[in-house]
Amino acid sequence: MTYTLLTQSPDYGPFSNTRYNDGRGVGRYNNIENIHNGIHMLVGNGGHMSNIPYSSFDPIFWLHHANTDRLFALWQAVYPESNFTTSQVSAFGTLTIDAGQTEDINTPLSPFHSDDSGTLWTSATAWSTKEFGYSYPEINDWAVNSSQLSSNVKTRLNALYNPTRASSKRSVSADASNSMESSPNAMDIQWLANIRISKSDIPSPFFVHLYLGQAPADPSTWSFAPNLIASHSVIDTSMLNSANSMDIPTTLYGQIPLNPALLAAGNSDLSSSKMVPLLKSQLSWRLQSTDDVPLDIRKAPSLKVHVVGQEVKPRVLEDEFPEYGNAQVYREVTNGKVGGLQDVDDDVE
């Protein structure tokens, strides 16, 4: 999930948040907020971390947000020409910014002061971690230009998340016994489960669990079932009810990579002729609260799970990323399943 996000999202909008809907495209439902939310929910599971207003009281919050900062810094290094400071309207407002007010690169980031005289940091002055005197192990951003830094960080990301032999061009139908060459990030097709849901359907944090096969009978085991693919997290929705907030889109977009689970289940051939019928018969999902209570999927009418197959040209050089091709939605996988994309539904772009 992390590797796909960092290698496929040069544009800040779809990279940054779960609500972005201006031409996201079916291959780019993943975003850094989606990854961030998952850690909050899976670690917290009903405790402080999953209750956003109180999450910073859990010491692991600070480790988690340091890593989120690291991921953002990695994205900045890989895509130095991308602009993350476009003007946007504040949806919720803060103690010093009214909801509906436009924020830009020079908006003061109160209450954070950059000096003893009361000057506030802005996005312009806090552009790089260099301003704060720190970096991360993958980002050696001294004595290099932006192009060299991007190349160096790509090499480090490949070593971390896609450690295949540089010359390998692995076929989806080849023997998956070689763990180096059968890395989920090194195949020439990636299978993805996209999840679209409105926060307003269920007014409390919950999970969307995806399985190969059916969920276990005992809901208390759903979060760690052997056939669990992954869990998509929808965090606290209380801010949507704030009297200070303005009308904003409540539809959220998320994505779960399927390749790791498919390979782990012994599927060495990931071609569409094999995967579409398999996923049609085996892919299932359940909704669950953070206290392990099953939720009726019919009470989330906006839920649309759909499966996407995307062509991938594996990388060749150490400082290259894979090239991602067309992403195709396979409606037949989810048609007829409650909460799945149906044949009669509108396009999902």
Tab-separated table of C-alpha atoms in Angstrom:
chain	number	residue	atom	x	y	z
A	1	MET	CA	0.000	0.000	0.000
A	2	THR	CA	2.775	2.448	0.941
A	3	TYR	CA	4.913	1.602	-2.087
A	4	THR	CA	2.009	1.916	-4.511
A	5	LEU	CA	1.049	5.272	-3.038
A	6	LEU	CA	4.548	6.739	-3.243
A	7	THR	CA	5.220	5.423	-6.747
A	8	GLN	CA	1.876	6.276	-8.329
A	9	SER	CA	0.720	9.599	-6.854
A	10	PRO	CA	2.639	12.649	-8.121
A	11	ASP	CA	-0.415	14.893	-7.678
A	12	TYR	CA	-1.062	16.264	-4.205
A	13	GLY	CA	-4.871	16.130	-4.329
A	14	PRO	CA	-5.439	12.373	-4.650
A	15	PHE	CA	-2.278	11.655	-2.630
A	16	SER	CA	-3.273	13.750	0.356
A	17	ASN	CA	-6.755	12.883	1.559
A	18	THR	CA	-9.730	10.546	1.490
A	19	ARG	CA	-12.255	13.123	0.216
A	20	TYR	CA	-10.530	14.312	-2.955
A	21	ASN	CA	-12.859	13.607	-5.883
A	22	ASP	CA	-11.722	15.848	-8.736
A	23	GLY	CA	-10.583	13.263	-11.273
A	24	ARG	CA	-9.078	10.767	-8.833
A	25	GLY	CA	-9.375	7.794	-11.218
A	26	VAL	CA	-10.031	4.174	-10.212
A	27	GLY	CA	-6.333	3.360	-9.936
A	28	ARG	CA	-5.694	6.080	-7.352
A	29	TYR	CA	-8.165	5.562	-4.509
A	30	ASN	CA	-5.226	5.122	-2.137
A	31	ASN	CA	-4.000	8.160	-0.182
A	32	ILE	CA	-1.801	9.020	2.792
A	33	GLU	CA	-4.813	9.837	4.982
A	34	ASN	CA	-6.143	6.339	4.345
A	35	ILE	CA	-2.861	4.827	5.613
A	36	HIS	CA	-2.821	7.259	8.554
A	37	ASN	CA	-6.403	6.398	9.551
A	38	GLY	CA	-5.700	2.673	9.439
A	39	ILE	CA	-2.975	2.912	12.074
A	40	HIS	CA	-5.191	5.000	14.345
A	41	MET	CA	-8.000	2.459	14.174
A	42	LEU	CA	-6.040	-0.787	14.211
A	43	VAL	CA	-3.799	0.294	17.085
A	44	GLY	CA	-6.578	1.976	19.040
A	45	ASN	CA	-9.394	-0.503	18.360
A	46	GLY	CA	-11.740	1.410	20.634
A	47	GLY	CA	-9.019	2.989	22.803
A	48	HIS	CA	-7.440	6.427	22.721
A	49	MET	CA	-5.809	6.031	19.304
A	50	SER	CA	-9.124	5.383	17.568
A	51	ASN	CA	-10.790	8.371	19.263
A	52	ILE	CA	-9.157	11.214	17.346
A	53	PRO	CA	-9.761	14.097	19.829
A	54	TYR	CA	-7.981	12.049	22.520
A	55	SER	CA	-5.478	10.084	20.419
A	56	SER	CA	-2.454	12.215	21.294
A	57	PHE	CA	-2.686	10.978	24.901
A	58	ASP	CA	-1.396	7.607	23.648
A	59	PRO	CA	2.426	7.723	23.396
A	60	ILE	CA	2.367	5.708	20.151
A	61	PHE	CA	0.523	8.639	18.537
A	62	TRP	CA	3.824	10.504	18.323
A	63	LEU	CA	5.658	7.616	16.672
A	64	HIS	CA	2.767	7.217	14.253
A	65	HIS	CA	2.715	10.880	13.272
A	66	ALA	CA	6.489	10.964	12.945
A	67	ASN	CA	6.145	8.191	10.351
A	68	THR	CA	3.314	10.061	8.605
A	69	ASP	CA	5.644	13.069	8.435
A	70	ARG	CA	8.329	10.763	7.041
A	71	LEU	CA	6.004	9.493	4.293
A	72	PHE	CA	5.133	13.053	3.339
A	73	ALA	CA	8.813	14.011	3.261
A	74	LEU	CA	9.534	11.005	1.031
A	75	TRP	CA	6.759	12.081	-1.353
A	76	GLN	CA	8.185	15.612	-1.453
A	77	ALA	CA	11.652	14.290	-2.260
A	78	VAL	CA	10.415	11.990	-5.043
A	79	TYR	CA	8.213	14.659	-6.653
A	80	PRO	CA	10.034	17.974	-6.117
A	81	GLU	CA	7.916	19.751	-8.732
A	82	SER	CA	4.597	18.877	-7.067
A	83	ASN	CA	2.856	21.693	-5.250
A	84	PHE	CA	1.091	20.947	-1.969
A	85	THR	CA	0.218	24.560	-1.166
A	86	THR	CA	-2.651	25.271	-3.523
A	87	SER	CA	-5.317	27.536	-2.032
A	88	GLN	CA	-8.204	25.635	-0.438
A	89	VAL	CA	-11.282	26.464	1.586
A	90	SER	CA	-11.143	25.418	5.240
A	91	ALA	CA	-13.906	22.866	5.767
A	92	PHE	CA	-14.098	22.840	9.562
A	93	GLY	CA	-12.247	25.922	10.688
A	94	THR	CA	-10.065	26.188	13.788
A	95	LEU	CA	-9.868	28.461	16.825
A	96	THR	CA	-8.244	31.084	14.606
A	97	ILE	CA	-9.676	30.283	11.148
A	98	ASP	CA	-13.370	30.368	10.295
A	99	ALA	CA	-14.961	27.542	8.319
A	100	GLY	CA	-15.206	28.661	4.707
A	101	GLN	CA	-12.112	30.842	4.895
A	102	THR	CA	-9.575	30.345	2.111
A	103	GLU	CA	-6.153	29.169	3.246
A	104	ASP	CA	-3.000	29.430	1.154
A	105	ILE	CA	0.778	29.119	1.406
A	106	ASN	CA	1.012	32.176	3.642
A	107	THR	CA	-1.783	31.345	6.099
A	108	PRO	CA	-0.392	31.444	9.661
A	109	LEU	CA	-0.187	27.974	11.232
A	110	SER	CA	-1.252	29.016	14.701
A	111	PRO	CA	-0.283	28.446	17.467
A	112	PHE	CA	3.189	27.450	16.216
A	113	HIS	CA	5.757	30.241	16.525
A	114	SER	CA	8.974	30.356	14.536
A	115	ASP	CA	10.721	32.842	16.824
A	116	ASP	CA	10.484	34.539	20.207
A	117	SER	CA	8.807	37.620	18.761
A	118	GLY	CA	5.578	35.761	17.968
A	119	THR	CA	6.023	35.141	14.233
A	120	LEU	CA	3.906	32.164	13.176
A	121	TRP	CA	5.040	29.407	10.879
A	122	THR	CA	3.387	29.230	7.458
A	123	SER	CA	3.453	26.553	4.765
A	124	ALA	CA	5.982	28.707	2.911
A	125	THR	CA	8.410	28.830	5.840
A	126	ALA	CA	7.805	25.226	6.942
A	127	TRP	CA	8.217	23.797	3.458
A	128	SER	CA	11.035	21.365	4.318
A	129	THR	CA	12.173	19.394	7.350
A	130	LYS	CA	15.501	21.179	6.865
A	131	GLU	CA	13.939	24.255	8.443
A	132	PHE	CA	13.602	22.278	11.663
A	133	GLY	CA	17.026	20.666	11.590
A	134	TYR	CA	16.116	17.046	10.942
A	135	SER	CA	15.667	14.498	8.173
A	136	TYR	CA	14.944	10.782	7.789
A	137	PRO	CA	17.267	7.852	6.974
A	138	GLU	CA	16.087	7.610	3.361
A	139	ILE	CA	16.467	11.348	2.720
A	140	ASN	CA	20.082	12.525	2.616
A	141	ASP	CA	19.210	15.988	1.335
A	142	TRP	CA	22.562	17.725	1.554
A	143	ALA	CA	25.103	18.365	-1.230
A	144	VAL	CA	22.644	17.122	-3.889
A	145	ASN	CA	20.188	18.841	-6.217
A	146	SER	CA	16.481	17.953	-6.307
A	147	SER	CA	16.898	15.571	-9.251
A	148	GLN	CA	19.696	13.643	-7.535
A	149	LEU	CA	17.706	13.522	-4.294
A	150	SER	CA	14.670	12.139	-6.117
A	151	SER	CA	16.804	9.421	-7.726
A	152	ASN	CA	18.444	8.528	-4.403
A	153	VAL	CA	15.128	8.307	-2.555
A	154	LYS	CA	13.609	6.129	-5.289
A	155	THR	CA	16.531	3.730	-4.843
A	156	ARG	CA	15.949	3.610	-1.082
A	157	LEU	CA	12.201	3.059	-1.508
A	158	ASN	CA	12.802	0.199	-3.937
A	159	ALA	CA	15.180	-1.414	-1.477
A	160	LEU	CA	12.603	-1.103	1.309
A	161	TYR	CA	9.376	-2.016	-0.459
A	162	ASN	CA	10.247	-3.648	-3.776
A	163	PRO	CA	13.532	-5.545	-3.242
A	164	THR	CA	13.674	-7.431	-6.517
A	165	ARG	CA	16.626	-7.941	-8.796
A	166	ALA	CA	16.907	-4.861	-10.954
A	167	SER	CA	16.775	-6.780	-14.230
A	168	SER	CA	13.782	-8.933	-13.299
A	169	LYS	CA	10.709	-8.679	-15.497
A	170	ARG	CA	8.430	-11.053	-13.685
A	171	SER	CA	5.384	-12.561	-15.380
A	172	VAL	CA	2.138	-12.918	-13.439
A	173	SER	CA	1.911	-16.548	-14.502
A	174	ALA	CA	5.406	-17.523	-13.398
A	175	ASP	CA	6.293	-19.688	-10.434
A	176	ALA	CA	5.830	-17.652	-7.248
A	177	SER	CA	8.173	-19.776	-5.163
A	178	ASN	CA	11.060	-17.307	-5.412
A	179	SER	CA	10.237	-14.725	-2.731
A	180	MET	CA	12.605	-12.147	-4.179
A	181	GLU	CA	11.024	-12.185	-7.615
A	182	SER	CA	7.415	-12.742	-6.492
A	183	SER	CA	7.230	-9.609	-4.389
A	184	PRO	CA	3.668	-8.232	-4.554
A	185	ASN	CA	5.145	-4.964	-5.810
A	186	ALA	CA	7.071	-6.630	-8.656
A	187	MET	CA	4.244	-8.234	-10.646
A	188	ASP	CA	3.061	-7.016	-14.058
A	189	ILE	CA	-0.510	-6.653	-12.834
A	190	GLN	CA	-1.833	-5.365	-9.551
A	191	TRP	CA	-5.256	-6.214	-8.156
A	192	LEU	CA	-6.926	-3.607	-5.985
A	193	ALA	CA	-10.125	-3.363	-3.982
A	194	ASN	CA	-11.480	0.162	-4.053
A	195	ILE	CA	-13.822	1.289	-1.287
A	196	ARG	CA	-16.137	4.275	-1.547
A	197	ILE	CA	-18.418	5.170	1.355
A	198	SER	CA	-20.060	8.204	2.937
A	199	LYS	CA	-19.109	9.067	6.510
A	200	SER	CA	-22.699	10.068	7.156
A	201	ASP	CA	-23.978	6.474	6.816
A	202	ILE	CA	-22.606	5.340	10.190
A	203	PRO	CA	-21.938	8.091	12.781
A	204	SER	CA	-19.111	6.308	14.620
A	205	PRO	CA	-15.723	4.753	13.760
A	206	PHE	CA	-15.877	1.396	11.992
A	207	PHE	CA	-13.958	-1.083	9.871
A	208	VAL	CA	-14.630	-2.542	6.433
A	209	HIS	CA	-12.977	-5.983	6.594
A	210	LEU	CA	-12.172	-7.751	3.306
A	211	TYR	CA	-11.773	-11.538	3.117
A	212	LEU	CA	-10.867	-14.295	0.702
A	213	GLY	CA	-13.816	-16.499	1.570
A	214	GLN	CA	-16.343	-15.819	4.309
A	215	ALA	CA	-15.693	-14.071	7.618
A	216	PRO	CA	-15.499	-16.374	10.668
A	217	ALA	CA	-18.684	-17.007	12.634
A	218	ASP	CA	-17.205	-15.352	15.737
A	219	PRO	CA	-17.033	-11.550	15.175
A	220	SER	CA	-14.379	-11.193	17.881
A	221	THR	CA	-11.933	-12.935	15.498
A	222	TRP	CA	-12.729	-10.876	12.409
A	223	SER	CA	-9.781	-8.489	12.781
A	224	PHE	CA	-7.176	-11.272	12.752
A	225	ALA	CA	-8.849	-14.072	10.785
A	226	PRO	CA	-6.430	-16.164	8.673
A	227	ASN	CA	-8.327	-15.274	5.497
A	228	LEU	CA	-8.491	-11.537	6.241
A	229	ILE	CA	-7.073	-9.542	3.322
A	230	ALA	CA	-6.961	-6.218	5.160
A	231	SER	CA	-9.191	-3.756	6.985
A	232	HIS	CA	-10.237	-0.330	5.746
A	233	SER	CA	-10.768	2.183	8.548
A	234	VAL	CA	-13.341	4.963	8.770
A	235	ILE	CA	-12.423	7.183	11.700
A	236	ASP	CA	-14.455	9.363	14.074
A	237	THR	CA	-17.129	11.396	12.257
A	238	SER	CA	-17.976	13.804	15.077
A	239	MET	CA	-16.368	16.754	13.288
A	240	LEU	CA	-19.006	16.472	10.578
A	241	ASN	CA	-21.612	17.461	13.127
A	242	SER	CA	-19.731	20.536	14.271
A	243	ALA	CA	-21.787	23.706	14.202
A	244	ASN	CA	-18.721	25.508	12.853
A	245	SER	CA	-18.241	23.227	9.855
A	246	MET	CA	-19.458	23.982	6.349
A	247	ASP	CA	-21.093	21.664	3.860
A	248	ILE	CA	-18.393	19.427	2.380
A	249	PRO	CA	-18.319	16.134	0.497
A	250	THR	CA	-18.645	13.235	2.916
A	251	THR	CA	-17.742	10.505	0.430
A	252	LEU	CA	-14.461	8.831	1.320
A	253	TYR	CA	-12.129	6.915	-0.985
A	254	GLY	CA	-9.816	4.100	0.058
A	255	GLN	CA	-7.924	1.221	-1.496
A	256	ILE	CA	-6.652	-2.177	-0.401
A	257	PRO	CA	-4.001	-4.033	-2.466
A	258	LEU	CA	-5.031	-7.628	-3.136
A	259	ASN	CA	-1.771	-9.015	-4.535
A	260	PRO	CA	-0.191	-9.865	-1.152
A	261	ALA	CA	-3.194	-11.958	-0.063
A	262	LEU	CA	-3.569	-13.592	-3.474
A	263	LEU	CA	0.088	-14.629	-3.553
A	264	ALA	CA	0.016	-15.783	0.075
A	265	ALA	CA	-2.958	-18.002	-0.772
A	266	GLY	CA	-0.857	-19.793	-3.389
A	267	ASN	CA	-2.101	-18.065	-6.529
A	268	SER	CA	0.935	-17.878	-8.802
A	269	ASP	CA	-1.111	-16.895	-11.880
A	270	LEU	CA	-2.587	-13.419	-11.355
A	271	SER	CA	-4.000	-13.083	-14.859
A	272	SER	CA	-7.558	-11.792	-15.198
A	273	SER	CA	-8.774	-15.142	-16.539
A	274	LYS	CA	-7.827	-16.684	-13.186
A	275	MET	CA	-8.422	-13.823	-10.744
A	276	VAL	CA	-11.828	-12.562	-11.880
A	277	PRO	CA	-13.672	-15.852	-11.281
A	278	LEU	CA	-11.698	-16.463	-8.077
A	279	LEU	CA	-12.519	-13.042	-6.642
A	280	LYS	CA	-16.110	-13.285	-7.808
A	281	SER	CA	-16.568	-16.458	-5.774
A	282	GLN	CA	-14.333	-15.656	-2.778
A	283	LEU	CA	-14.137	-11.903	-2.151
A	284	SER	CA	-16.396	-10.825	0.697
A	285	TRP	CA	-16.588	-7.969	3.201
A	286	ARG	CA	-18.104	-7.180	6.567
A	287	LEU	CA	-18.584	-3.983	8.563
A	288	GLN	CA	-17.686	-3.882	12.246
A	289	SER	CA	-17.505	-1.306	15.026
A	290	THR	CA	-14.352	-0.819	17.096
A	291	ASP	CA	-15.895	-2.845	19.929
A	292	ASP	CA	-16.321	-5.904	17.661
A	293	VAL	CA	-20.065	-5.441	17.011
A	294	PRO	CA	-21.091	-6.471	13.462
A	295	LEU	CA	-22.789	-3.688	11.490
A	296	ASP	CA	-25.545	-4.246	8.957
A	297	ILE	CA	-24.098	-3.469	5.525
A	298	ARG	CA	-27.563	-2.365	4.402
A	299	LYS	CA	-27.279	0.562	6.827
A	300	ALA	CA	-24.408	1.864	4.719
A	301	PRO	CA	-26.219	2.373	1.394
A	302	SER	CA	-23.379	4.434	-0.062
A	303	LEU	CA	-20.840	1.592	0.262
A	304	LYS	CA	-19.422	0.578	-3.095
A	305	VAL	CA	-16.642	-2.003	-3.129
A	306	HIS	CA	-15.207	-2.687	-6.560
A	307	VAL	CA	-12.225	-4.590	-7.923
A	308	VAL	CA	-9.654	-3.112	-10.274
A	309	GLY	CA	-6.935	-4.776	-12.285
A	310	GLN	CA	-4.098	-2.512	-13.378
A	311	GLU	CA	-1.269	-3.222	-15.800
A	312	VAL	CA	2.209	-2.661	-14.382
A	313	LYS	CA	5.558	-2.555	-16.143
A	314	PRO	CA	8.057	-3.599	-13.436
A	315	ARG	CA	11.038	-1.387	-12.841
A	316	VAL	CA	14.376	-2.198	-14.483
A	317	LEU	CA	16.845	0.129	-12.769
A	318	GLU	CA	17.374	0.642	-9.055
A	319	ASP	CA	16.292	4.285	-9.171
A	320	GLU	CA	13.206	3.699	-11.319
A	321	PHE	CA	9.612	3.150	-10.290
A	322	PRO	CA	7.214	0.761	-12.027
A	323	GLU	CA	5.120	2.199	-14.839
A	324	TYR	CA	1.390	1.908	-14.183
A	325	GLY	CA	-0.935	1.384	-17.113
A	326	ASN	CA	-4.674	1.199	-17.617
A	327	ALA	CA	-6.860	0.322	-14.655
A	328	GLN	CA	-9.953	-1.747	-15.461
A	329	VAL	CA	-12.969	-2.151	-13.187
A	330	TYR	CA	-14.356	-5.701	-13.059
A	331	ARG	CA	-17.984	-5.172	-12.080
A	332	GLU	CA	-18.734	-8.877	-12.394
A	333	VAL	CA	-16.707	-9.517	-9.227
A	334	THR	CA	-19.005	-7.429	-7.017
A	335	ASN	CA	-22.287	-7.435	-8.940
A	336	GLY	CA	-25.038	-9.015	-6.850
A	337	LYS	CA	-23.168	-8.575	-3.550
A	338	VAL	CA	-24.607	-6.152	-0.974
A	339	GLY	CA	-22.298	-3.149	-0.772
A	340	GLY	CA	-20.572	-3.984	-4.040
A	341	LEU	CA	-20.535	-2.075	-7.316
A	342	GLN	CA	-23.402	-3.262	-9.487
A	343	ASP	CA	-23.779	-3.438	-13.244
A	344	VAL	CA	-26.413	-0.670	-13.098
A	345	ASP	CA	-24.354	1.704	-10.955
A	346	ASP	CA	-22.856	4.897	-12.303
A	347	ASP	CA	-19.233	5.024	-13.382
A	348	VAL	CA	-16.740	5.132	-10.510
A	349	GLU	CA	-14.227	7.608	-11.928
